[in-house]
Tab-separated table of C-alpha atoms and ligand atoms in Angstrom:
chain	number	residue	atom	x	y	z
A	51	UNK	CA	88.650	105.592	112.329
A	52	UNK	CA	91.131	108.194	111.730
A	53	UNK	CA	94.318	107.233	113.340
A	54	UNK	CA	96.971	109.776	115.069
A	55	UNK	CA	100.150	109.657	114.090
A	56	UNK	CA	102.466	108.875	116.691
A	57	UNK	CA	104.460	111.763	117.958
A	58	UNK	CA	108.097	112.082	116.906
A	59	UNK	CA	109.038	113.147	120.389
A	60	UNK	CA	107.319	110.375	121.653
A	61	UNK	CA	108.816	107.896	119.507
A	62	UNK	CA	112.439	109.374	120.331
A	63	UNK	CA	112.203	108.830	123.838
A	64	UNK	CA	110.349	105.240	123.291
A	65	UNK	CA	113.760	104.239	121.238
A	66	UNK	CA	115.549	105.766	124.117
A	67	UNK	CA	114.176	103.909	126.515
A	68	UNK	CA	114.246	100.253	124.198
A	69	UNK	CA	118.126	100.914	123.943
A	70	UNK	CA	118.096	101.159	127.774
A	71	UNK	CA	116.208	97.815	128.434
A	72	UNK	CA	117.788	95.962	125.692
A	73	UNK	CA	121.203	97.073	125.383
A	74	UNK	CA	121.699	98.723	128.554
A	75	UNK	CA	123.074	101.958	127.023
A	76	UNK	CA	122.317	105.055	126.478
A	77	UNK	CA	121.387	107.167	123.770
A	78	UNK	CA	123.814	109.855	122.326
A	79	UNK	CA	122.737	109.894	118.545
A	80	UNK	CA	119.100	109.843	117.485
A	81	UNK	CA	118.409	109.533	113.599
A	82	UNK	CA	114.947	109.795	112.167
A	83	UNK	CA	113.755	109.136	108.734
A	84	UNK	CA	110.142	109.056	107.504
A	85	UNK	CA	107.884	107.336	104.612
A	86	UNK	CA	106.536	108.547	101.909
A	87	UNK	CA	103.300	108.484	99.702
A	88	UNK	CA	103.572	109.505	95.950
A	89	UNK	CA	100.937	111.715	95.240
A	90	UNK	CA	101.753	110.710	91.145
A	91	UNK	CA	104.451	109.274	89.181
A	92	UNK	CA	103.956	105.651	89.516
A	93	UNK	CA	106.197	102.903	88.237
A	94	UNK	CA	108.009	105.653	86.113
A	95	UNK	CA	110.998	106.672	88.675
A	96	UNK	CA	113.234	103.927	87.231
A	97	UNK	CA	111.876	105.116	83.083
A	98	UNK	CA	113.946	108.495	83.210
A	99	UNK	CA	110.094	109.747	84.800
A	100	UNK	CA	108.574	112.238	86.813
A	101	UNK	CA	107.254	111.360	90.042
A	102	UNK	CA	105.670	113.535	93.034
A	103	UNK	CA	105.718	111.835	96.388
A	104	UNK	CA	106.181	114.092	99.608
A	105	UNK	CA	107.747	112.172	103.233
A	106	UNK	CA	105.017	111.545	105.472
A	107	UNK	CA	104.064	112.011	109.319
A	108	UNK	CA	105.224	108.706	110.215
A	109	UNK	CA	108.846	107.825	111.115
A	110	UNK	CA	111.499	104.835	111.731
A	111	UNK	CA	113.958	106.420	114.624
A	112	UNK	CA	117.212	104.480	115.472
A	113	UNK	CA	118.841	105.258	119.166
A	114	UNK	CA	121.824	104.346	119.699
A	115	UNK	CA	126.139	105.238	120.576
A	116	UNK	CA	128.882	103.577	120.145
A	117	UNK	CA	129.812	100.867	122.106
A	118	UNK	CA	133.958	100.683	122.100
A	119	UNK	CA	134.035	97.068	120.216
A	120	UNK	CA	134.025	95.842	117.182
A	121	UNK	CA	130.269	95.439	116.878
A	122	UNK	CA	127.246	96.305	116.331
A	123	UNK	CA	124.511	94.785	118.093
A	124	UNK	CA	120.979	95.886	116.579
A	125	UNK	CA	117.713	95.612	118.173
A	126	UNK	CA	114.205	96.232	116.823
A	127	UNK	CA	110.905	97.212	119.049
A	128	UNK	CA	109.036	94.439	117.082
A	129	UNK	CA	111.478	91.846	116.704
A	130	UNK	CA	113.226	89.609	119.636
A	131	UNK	CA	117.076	89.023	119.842
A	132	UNK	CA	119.129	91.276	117.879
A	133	UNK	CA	121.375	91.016	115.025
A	134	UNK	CA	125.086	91.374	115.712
A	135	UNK	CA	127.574	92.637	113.129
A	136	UNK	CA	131.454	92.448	112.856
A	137	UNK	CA	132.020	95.910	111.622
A	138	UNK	CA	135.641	95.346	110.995
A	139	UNK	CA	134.591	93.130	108.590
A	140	UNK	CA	133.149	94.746	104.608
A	141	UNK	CA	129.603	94.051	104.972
A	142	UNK	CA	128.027	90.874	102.955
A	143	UNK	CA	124.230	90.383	103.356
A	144	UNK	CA	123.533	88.173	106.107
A	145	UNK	CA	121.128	87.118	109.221
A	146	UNK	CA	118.538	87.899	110.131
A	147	UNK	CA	116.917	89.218	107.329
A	148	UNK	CA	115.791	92.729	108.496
A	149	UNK	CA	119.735	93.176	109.091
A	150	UNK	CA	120.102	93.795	105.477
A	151	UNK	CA	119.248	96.948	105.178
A	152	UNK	CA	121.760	98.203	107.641
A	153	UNK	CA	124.420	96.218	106.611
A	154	UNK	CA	123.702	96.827	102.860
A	155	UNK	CA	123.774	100.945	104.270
A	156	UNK	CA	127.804	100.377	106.582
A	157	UNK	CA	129.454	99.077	103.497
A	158	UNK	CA	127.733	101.772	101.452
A	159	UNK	CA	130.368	104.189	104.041
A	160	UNK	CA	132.700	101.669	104.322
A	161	UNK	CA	133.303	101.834	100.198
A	162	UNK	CA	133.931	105.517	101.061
A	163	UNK	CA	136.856	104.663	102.993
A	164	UNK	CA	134.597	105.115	106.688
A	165	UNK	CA	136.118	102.566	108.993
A	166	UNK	CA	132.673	101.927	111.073
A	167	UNK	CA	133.431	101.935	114.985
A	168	UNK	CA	130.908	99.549	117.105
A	169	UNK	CA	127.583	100.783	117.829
A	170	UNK	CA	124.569	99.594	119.838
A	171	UNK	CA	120.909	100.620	118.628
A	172	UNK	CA	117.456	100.069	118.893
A	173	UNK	CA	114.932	100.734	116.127
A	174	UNK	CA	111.227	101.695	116.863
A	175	UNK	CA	109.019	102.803	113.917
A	176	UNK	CA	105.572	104.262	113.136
A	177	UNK	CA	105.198	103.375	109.786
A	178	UNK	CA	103.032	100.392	108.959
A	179	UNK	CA	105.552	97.606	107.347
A	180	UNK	CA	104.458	96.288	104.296
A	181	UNK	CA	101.859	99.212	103.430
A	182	UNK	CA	103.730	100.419	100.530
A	183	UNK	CA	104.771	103.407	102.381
A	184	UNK	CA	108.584	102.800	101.977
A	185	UNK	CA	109.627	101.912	105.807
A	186	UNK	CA	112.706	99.796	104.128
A	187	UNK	CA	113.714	103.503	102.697
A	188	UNK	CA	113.054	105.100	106.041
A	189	UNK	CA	115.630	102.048	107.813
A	190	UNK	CA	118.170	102.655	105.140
A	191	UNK	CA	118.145	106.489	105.374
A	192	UNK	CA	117.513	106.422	109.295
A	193	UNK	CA	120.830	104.036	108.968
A	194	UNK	CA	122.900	106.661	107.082
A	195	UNK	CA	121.817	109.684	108.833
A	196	UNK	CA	122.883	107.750	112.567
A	197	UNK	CA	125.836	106.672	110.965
A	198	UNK	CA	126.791	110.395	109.744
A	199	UNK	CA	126.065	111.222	113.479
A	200	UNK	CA	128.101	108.372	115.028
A	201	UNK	CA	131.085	109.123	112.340
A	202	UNK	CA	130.210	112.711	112.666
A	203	UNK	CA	130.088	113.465	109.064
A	204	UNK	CA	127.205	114.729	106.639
A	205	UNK	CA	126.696	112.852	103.186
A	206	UNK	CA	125.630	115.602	100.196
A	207	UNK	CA	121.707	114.467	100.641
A	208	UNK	CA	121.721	113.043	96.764
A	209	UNK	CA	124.301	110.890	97.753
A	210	UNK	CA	123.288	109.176	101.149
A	211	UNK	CA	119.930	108.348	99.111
A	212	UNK	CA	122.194	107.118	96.097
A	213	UNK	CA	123.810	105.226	98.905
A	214	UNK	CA	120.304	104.044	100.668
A	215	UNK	CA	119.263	103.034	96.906
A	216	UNK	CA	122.293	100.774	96.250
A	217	UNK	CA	121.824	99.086	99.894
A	218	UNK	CA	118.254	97.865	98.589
A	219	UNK	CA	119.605	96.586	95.478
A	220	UNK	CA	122.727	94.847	96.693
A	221	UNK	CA	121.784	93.767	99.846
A	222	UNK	CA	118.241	93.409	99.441
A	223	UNK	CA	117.432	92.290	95.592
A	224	UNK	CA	114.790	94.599	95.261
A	225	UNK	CA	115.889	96.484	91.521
A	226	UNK	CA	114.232	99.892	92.790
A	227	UNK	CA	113.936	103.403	91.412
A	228	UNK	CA	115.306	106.330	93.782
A	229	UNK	CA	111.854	107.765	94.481
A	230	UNK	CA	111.572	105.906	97.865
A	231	UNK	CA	114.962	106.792	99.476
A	232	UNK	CA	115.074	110.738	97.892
A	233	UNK	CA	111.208	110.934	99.358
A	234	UNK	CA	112.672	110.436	102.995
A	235	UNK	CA	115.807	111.849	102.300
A	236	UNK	CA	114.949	115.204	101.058
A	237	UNK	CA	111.089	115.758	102.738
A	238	UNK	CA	110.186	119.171	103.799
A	239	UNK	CA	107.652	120.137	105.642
A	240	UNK	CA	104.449	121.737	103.289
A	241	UNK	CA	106.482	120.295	100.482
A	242	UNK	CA	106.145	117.915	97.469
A	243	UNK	CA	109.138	116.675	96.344
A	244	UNK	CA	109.296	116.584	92.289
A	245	UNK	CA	111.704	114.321	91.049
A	246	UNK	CA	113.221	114.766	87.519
A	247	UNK	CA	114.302	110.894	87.261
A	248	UNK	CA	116.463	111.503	84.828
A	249	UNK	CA	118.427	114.592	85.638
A	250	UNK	CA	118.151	113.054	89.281
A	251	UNK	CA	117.285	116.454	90.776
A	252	UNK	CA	114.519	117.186	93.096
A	253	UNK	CA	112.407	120.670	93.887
A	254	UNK	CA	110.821	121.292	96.164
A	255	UNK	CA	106.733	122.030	95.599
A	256	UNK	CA	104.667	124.171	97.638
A	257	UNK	CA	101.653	122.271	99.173
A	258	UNK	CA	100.390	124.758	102.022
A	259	UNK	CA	97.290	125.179	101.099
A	260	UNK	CA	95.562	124.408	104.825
A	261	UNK	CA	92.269	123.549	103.719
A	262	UNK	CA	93.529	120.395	101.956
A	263	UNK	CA	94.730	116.999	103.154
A	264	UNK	CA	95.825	113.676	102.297
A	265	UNK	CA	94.669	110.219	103.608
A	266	UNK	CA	96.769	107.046	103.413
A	267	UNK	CA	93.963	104.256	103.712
A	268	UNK	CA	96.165	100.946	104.361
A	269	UNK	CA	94.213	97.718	103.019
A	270	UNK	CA	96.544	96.054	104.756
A	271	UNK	CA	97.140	93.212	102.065
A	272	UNK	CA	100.736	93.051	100.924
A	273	UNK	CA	102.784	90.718	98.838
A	274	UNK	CA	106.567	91.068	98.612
A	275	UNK	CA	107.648	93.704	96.320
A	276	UNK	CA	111.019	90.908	96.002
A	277	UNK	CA	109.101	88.527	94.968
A	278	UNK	CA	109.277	88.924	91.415
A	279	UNK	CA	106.482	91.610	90.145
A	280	UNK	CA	108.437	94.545	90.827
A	281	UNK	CA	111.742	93.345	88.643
A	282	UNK	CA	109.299	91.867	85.958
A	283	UNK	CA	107.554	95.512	85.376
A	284	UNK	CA	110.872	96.940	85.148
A	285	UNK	CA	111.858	94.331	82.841
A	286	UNK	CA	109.157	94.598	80.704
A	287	UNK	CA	109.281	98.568	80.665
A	288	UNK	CA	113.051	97.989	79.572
A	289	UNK	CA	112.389	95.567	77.072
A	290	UNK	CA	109.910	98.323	75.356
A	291	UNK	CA	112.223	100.779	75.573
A	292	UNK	CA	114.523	98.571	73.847
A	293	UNK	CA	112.052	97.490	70.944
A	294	UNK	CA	111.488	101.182	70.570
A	295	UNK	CA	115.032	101.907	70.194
A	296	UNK	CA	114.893	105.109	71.866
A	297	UNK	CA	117.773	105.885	74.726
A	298	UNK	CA	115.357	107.328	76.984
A	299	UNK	CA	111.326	106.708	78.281
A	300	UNK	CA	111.589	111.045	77.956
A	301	UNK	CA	111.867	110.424	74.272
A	302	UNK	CA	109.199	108.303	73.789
A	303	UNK	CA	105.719	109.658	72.705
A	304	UNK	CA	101.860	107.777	72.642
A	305	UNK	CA	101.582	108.051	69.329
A	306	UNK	CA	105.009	106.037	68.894
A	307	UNK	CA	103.830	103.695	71.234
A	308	UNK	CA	100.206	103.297	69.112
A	309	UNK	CA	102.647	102.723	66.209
A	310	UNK	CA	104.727	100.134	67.074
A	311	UNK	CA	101.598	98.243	69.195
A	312	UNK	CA	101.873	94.865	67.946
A	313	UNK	CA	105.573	95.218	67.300
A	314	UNK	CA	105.878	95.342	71.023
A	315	UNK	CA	103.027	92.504	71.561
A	316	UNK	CA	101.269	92.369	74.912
A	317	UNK	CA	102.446	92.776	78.327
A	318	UNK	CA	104.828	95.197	76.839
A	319	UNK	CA	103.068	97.612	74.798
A	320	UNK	CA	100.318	98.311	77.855
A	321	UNK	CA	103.434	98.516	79.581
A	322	UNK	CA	104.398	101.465	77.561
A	323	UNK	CA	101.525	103.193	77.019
A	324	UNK	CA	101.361	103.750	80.943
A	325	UNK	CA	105.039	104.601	81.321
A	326	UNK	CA	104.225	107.511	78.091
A	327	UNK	CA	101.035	108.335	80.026
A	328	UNK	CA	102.186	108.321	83.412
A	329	UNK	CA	104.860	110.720	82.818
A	330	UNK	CA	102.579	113.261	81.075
A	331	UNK	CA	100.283	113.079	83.654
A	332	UNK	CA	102.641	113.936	86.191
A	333	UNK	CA	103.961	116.678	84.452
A	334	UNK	CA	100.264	117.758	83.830
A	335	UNK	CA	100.017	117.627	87.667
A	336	UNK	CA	102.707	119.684	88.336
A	337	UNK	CA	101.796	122.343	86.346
A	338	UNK	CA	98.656	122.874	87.851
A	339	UNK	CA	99.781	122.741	91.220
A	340	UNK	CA	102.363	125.641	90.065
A	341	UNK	CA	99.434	127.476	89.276
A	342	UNK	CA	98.107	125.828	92.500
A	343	UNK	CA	94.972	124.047	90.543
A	344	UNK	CA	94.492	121.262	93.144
A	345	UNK	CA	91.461	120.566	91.456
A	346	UNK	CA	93.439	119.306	88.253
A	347	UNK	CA	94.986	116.468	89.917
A	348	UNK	CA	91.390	114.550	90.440
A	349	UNK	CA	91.173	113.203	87.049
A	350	UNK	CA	94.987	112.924	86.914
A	351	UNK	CA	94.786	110.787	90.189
A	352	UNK	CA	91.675	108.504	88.472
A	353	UNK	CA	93.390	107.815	85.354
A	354	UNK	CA	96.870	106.991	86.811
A	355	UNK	CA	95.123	104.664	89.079
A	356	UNK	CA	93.321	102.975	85.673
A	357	UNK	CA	96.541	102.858	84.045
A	358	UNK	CA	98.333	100.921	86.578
A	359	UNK	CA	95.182	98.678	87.274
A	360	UNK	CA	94.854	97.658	83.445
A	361	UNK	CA	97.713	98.061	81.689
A	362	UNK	CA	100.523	98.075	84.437
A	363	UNK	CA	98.666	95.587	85.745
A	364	UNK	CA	100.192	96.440	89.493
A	365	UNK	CA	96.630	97.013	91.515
A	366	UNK	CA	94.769	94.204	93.341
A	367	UNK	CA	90.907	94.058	94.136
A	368	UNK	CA	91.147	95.678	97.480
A	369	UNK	CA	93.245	98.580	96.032
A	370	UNK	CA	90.167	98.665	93.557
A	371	UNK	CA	87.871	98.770	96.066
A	372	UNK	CA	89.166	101.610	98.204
A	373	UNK	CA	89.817	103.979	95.283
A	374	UNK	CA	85.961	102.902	94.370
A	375	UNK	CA	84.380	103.909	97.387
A	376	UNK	CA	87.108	107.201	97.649
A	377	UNK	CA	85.784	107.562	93.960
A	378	UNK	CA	82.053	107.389	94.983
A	379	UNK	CA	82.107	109.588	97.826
A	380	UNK	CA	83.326	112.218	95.214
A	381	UNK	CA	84.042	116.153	95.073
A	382	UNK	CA	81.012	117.130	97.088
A	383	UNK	CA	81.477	114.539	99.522
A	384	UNK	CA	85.057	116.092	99.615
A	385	UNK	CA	87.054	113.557	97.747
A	386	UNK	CA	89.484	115.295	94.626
A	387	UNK	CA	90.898	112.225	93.544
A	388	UNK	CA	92.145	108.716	95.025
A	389	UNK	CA	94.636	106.165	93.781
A	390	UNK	CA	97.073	103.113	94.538
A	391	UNK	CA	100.263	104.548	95.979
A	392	UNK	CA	103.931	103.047	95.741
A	393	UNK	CA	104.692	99.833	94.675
A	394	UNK	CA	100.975	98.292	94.768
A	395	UNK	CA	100.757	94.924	94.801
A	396	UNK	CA	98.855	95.613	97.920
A	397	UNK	CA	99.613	98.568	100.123
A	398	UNK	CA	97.904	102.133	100.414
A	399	UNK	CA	95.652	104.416	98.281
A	400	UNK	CA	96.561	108.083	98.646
A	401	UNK	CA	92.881	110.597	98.860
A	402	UNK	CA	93.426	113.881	98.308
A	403	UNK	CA	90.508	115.586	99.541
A	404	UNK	CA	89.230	118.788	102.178
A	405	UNK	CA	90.980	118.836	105.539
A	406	UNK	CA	87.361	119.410	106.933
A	407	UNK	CA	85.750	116.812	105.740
A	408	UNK	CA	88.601	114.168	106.409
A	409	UNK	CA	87.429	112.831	109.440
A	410	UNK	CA	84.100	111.636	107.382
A	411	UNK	CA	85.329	110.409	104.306
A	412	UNK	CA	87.757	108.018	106.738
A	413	UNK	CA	85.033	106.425	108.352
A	414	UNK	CA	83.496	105.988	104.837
A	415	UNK	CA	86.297	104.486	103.552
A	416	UNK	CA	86.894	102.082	107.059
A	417	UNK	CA	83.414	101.256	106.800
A	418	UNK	CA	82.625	100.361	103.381
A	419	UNK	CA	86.008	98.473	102.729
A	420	UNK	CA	85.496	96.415	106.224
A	421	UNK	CA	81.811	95.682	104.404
A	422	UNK	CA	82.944	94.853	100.971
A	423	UNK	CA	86.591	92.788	102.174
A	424	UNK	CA	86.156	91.839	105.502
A	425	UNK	CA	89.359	93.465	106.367
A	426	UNK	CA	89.634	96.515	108.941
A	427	UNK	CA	91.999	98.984	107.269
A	428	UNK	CA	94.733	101.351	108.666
A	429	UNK	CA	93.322	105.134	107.649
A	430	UNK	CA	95.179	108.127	108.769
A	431	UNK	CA	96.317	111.494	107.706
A	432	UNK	CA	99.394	112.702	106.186
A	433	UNK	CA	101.037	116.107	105.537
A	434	UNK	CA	104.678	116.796	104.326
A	435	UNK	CA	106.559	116.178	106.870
A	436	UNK	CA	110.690	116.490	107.529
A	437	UNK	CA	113.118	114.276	106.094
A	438	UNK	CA	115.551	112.436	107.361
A	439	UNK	CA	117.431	114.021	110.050
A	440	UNK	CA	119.452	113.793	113.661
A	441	UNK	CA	117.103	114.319	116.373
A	442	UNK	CA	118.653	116.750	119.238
A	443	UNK	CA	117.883	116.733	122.473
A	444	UNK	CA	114.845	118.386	123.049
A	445	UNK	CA	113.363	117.811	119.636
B	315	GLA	C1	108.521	101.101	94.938
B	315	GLA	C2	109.954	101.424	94.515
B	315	GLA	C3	110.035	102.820	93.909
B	315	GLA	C4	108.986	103.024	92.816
B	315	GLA	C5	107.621	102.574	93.298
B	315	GLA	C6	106.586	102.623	92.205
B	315	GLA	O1	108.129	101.930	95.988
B	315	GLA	O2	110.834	101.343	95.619
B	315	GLA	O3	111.335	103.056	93.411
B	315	GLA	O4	109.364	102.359	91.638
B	315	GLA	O5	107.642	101.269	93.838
B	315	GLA	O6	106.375	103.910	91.773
């Protein structure tokens, strides 16, 4: 019920060995950048929020060297053929699809005056696509850290994510907020990663406590975070800021939201009122875990999950359903609070709950979501982990 995660070691040399079969090369630069879950902080990154995710066990790697052409010919472990790039040229988006992301990430270096040399590469990854677990952040920043090693050069770490960010915008229409691409960028192991969304600076939180865990349960139901709910929350949550004339969500309070209710008519002013709440819980959360309350963050957890379910309107039934039974199995079962993770739409709840009793409440979750959906989900569990980095030999 409770899957491993696939070693990072393991998946190095399994890139290795796809760059050999494919390519016929050999590797000389490794990158490796994880996922993330968001532990709280949802839908606020891109409202001047807090959010808390921390980068997971689970990893995208990219193998590759450079070639002595003008190209770069990309492979992927899942995918047949492989997308070939003129690297002389300024990247434009292009074919196949999945090539977007790297090609959005090159001309992110080549507007910093990088003149890209050709490359080969293979991509292998452990992180379920899809699961709202941020594998297109892992690509772009597993793209920017091989291309530091292949230019040999190292980006400030705010700035390759900047850079990863601005690739999924431009090259992949996908208006999102910087929690994805700092989560994989700056992850540390035993680590949350607070991000102040509007100073743009991250710190680093202690989670060591060994007794505790978290679970990502994948429903695996997904819709397309491009097609069209994503942008329309964010335009809704600008349009409220807008009606409430302030210059920043971090400005805003409930009670001005209660006050200007029908002035802001529905979607919007549900809308708000999670944006308002979501960022006080988050900063309610982080307290406690300074004072390292873990407790605290149950209810926090159950009411974010509420607020995006009715008001942000972002949930789905099976999302429901998993927090439900996560919800039911409760604090003596071992469960301290559940919730939808990431975009939603689909995707993952995140359990915080006791390391010990992990193994149980997974096959409670696997069993009673197979009974109530039909659908076999993806449950395994997820500590900080490292962010993105280049893998040495030996690593
Ligand atoms: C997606 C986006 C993030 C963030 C989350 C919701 O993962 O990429 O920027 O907005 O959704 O919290």
């Amino acid at each position: 019920m409770l899957q491993i995660n696939p070693n990072l070691t393991d998946l190095v040399a399994d890139a290795a060995a796809g760059l050999r079969q494919r390519l016929q090369a050999t590797a000389t630069i490794t990158a490796a950048a994880p996922g993330r879950v968001n532990l709280i902080g949802e839908h606020i990154d891109y409202c001047d929020g807090f959010v808390m995710p921390f980068a997971i066990d689970r990893y995208i790697v990219i193998a590759g060297c450079a070639n002595g052409t003008n190209e770069a010919r990309i492979c992927d472990h899942t995918l047949p053929g492989m997308a070939v790039l003129d690297v002389t040229a300024m990247q434009q988006a292009g074919t196949p699809k999945w090539s977007n992301y790297l090609r959005g990430v090159i001309r992110g270096f080549q507007d910093r005056g990088h003149h890209i040399p050709g490359f080969d590469a293979f991509i292998i990854s452990s992180i379920p696509g899809g699961a709202g677990l941020s594998s297109s952040a892992a690509l772009e920043c597993a793209t920017a850290t091989f291309l530091e090693g292949l230019l040999d050069t190292v980006l400030d770490t705010k700035e390759k994510a900047l850079l990863c960010q601005k690739a999924e915008h431009d090259f992949v229409h996908v208006p999102c907020g910087i929690m994805d691409q700092f989560a994989s960028a700056f992850g540390k192991p035993n680590r949350l990663i607070l991000i102040d969304c509007q100073s743009g600076e991250p710190e680093l939180v202690p989670f060591e406590n060994p007794d505790l865990t978290v679970l990502i349960a994948n429903t695996m139901v997904h819709h397309e975070l491009s097609d069209g709910g994503y942008a329309l929350r964010r335009k809704h949550t600008e349009d409220g800021l807008a009606i409430l004339g302030k210059a920043s969500w971090r400005d805003v309070t409930a009670a001005d939201v209660t006050a200007a209710w029908s002035q802001l008519g529905d979607p919007v002013n549900r809308r708000s009122r999670h944006v308002v709440g979501e960022i006080a819980r988050t900063i309610t959360a982080a307290a406690a875990l300074a004072r390292n309350d873990f407790e605290a963050l149950g209810p926090l957890m159950a009411a974010s999950h509420d607020s995006l379910r009715d008001d942000f309107e972002v949930s789905c039934s099976e999302l429901d359903i998993m927090v439900e039974i996560a919800r039911k199995i409760g604090r003596a079962g071992g469960v301290i609070g559940a919730r939808m993770t990431g975009g939603g739409f689909g995707g993952s709840t995140v359990t915080l709950c006791d390391a010990s009793k992990a193994t149980a409440i997974a096959a409670t979750l696997a069993a009673d979501y197979a009974a109530a959906t039909g659908i076999s989900p993806q449950i395994f569990a997820s500590r900080p982990s490292q962010g993105a980095h280049l893998v040495t030999s030996g690593q």
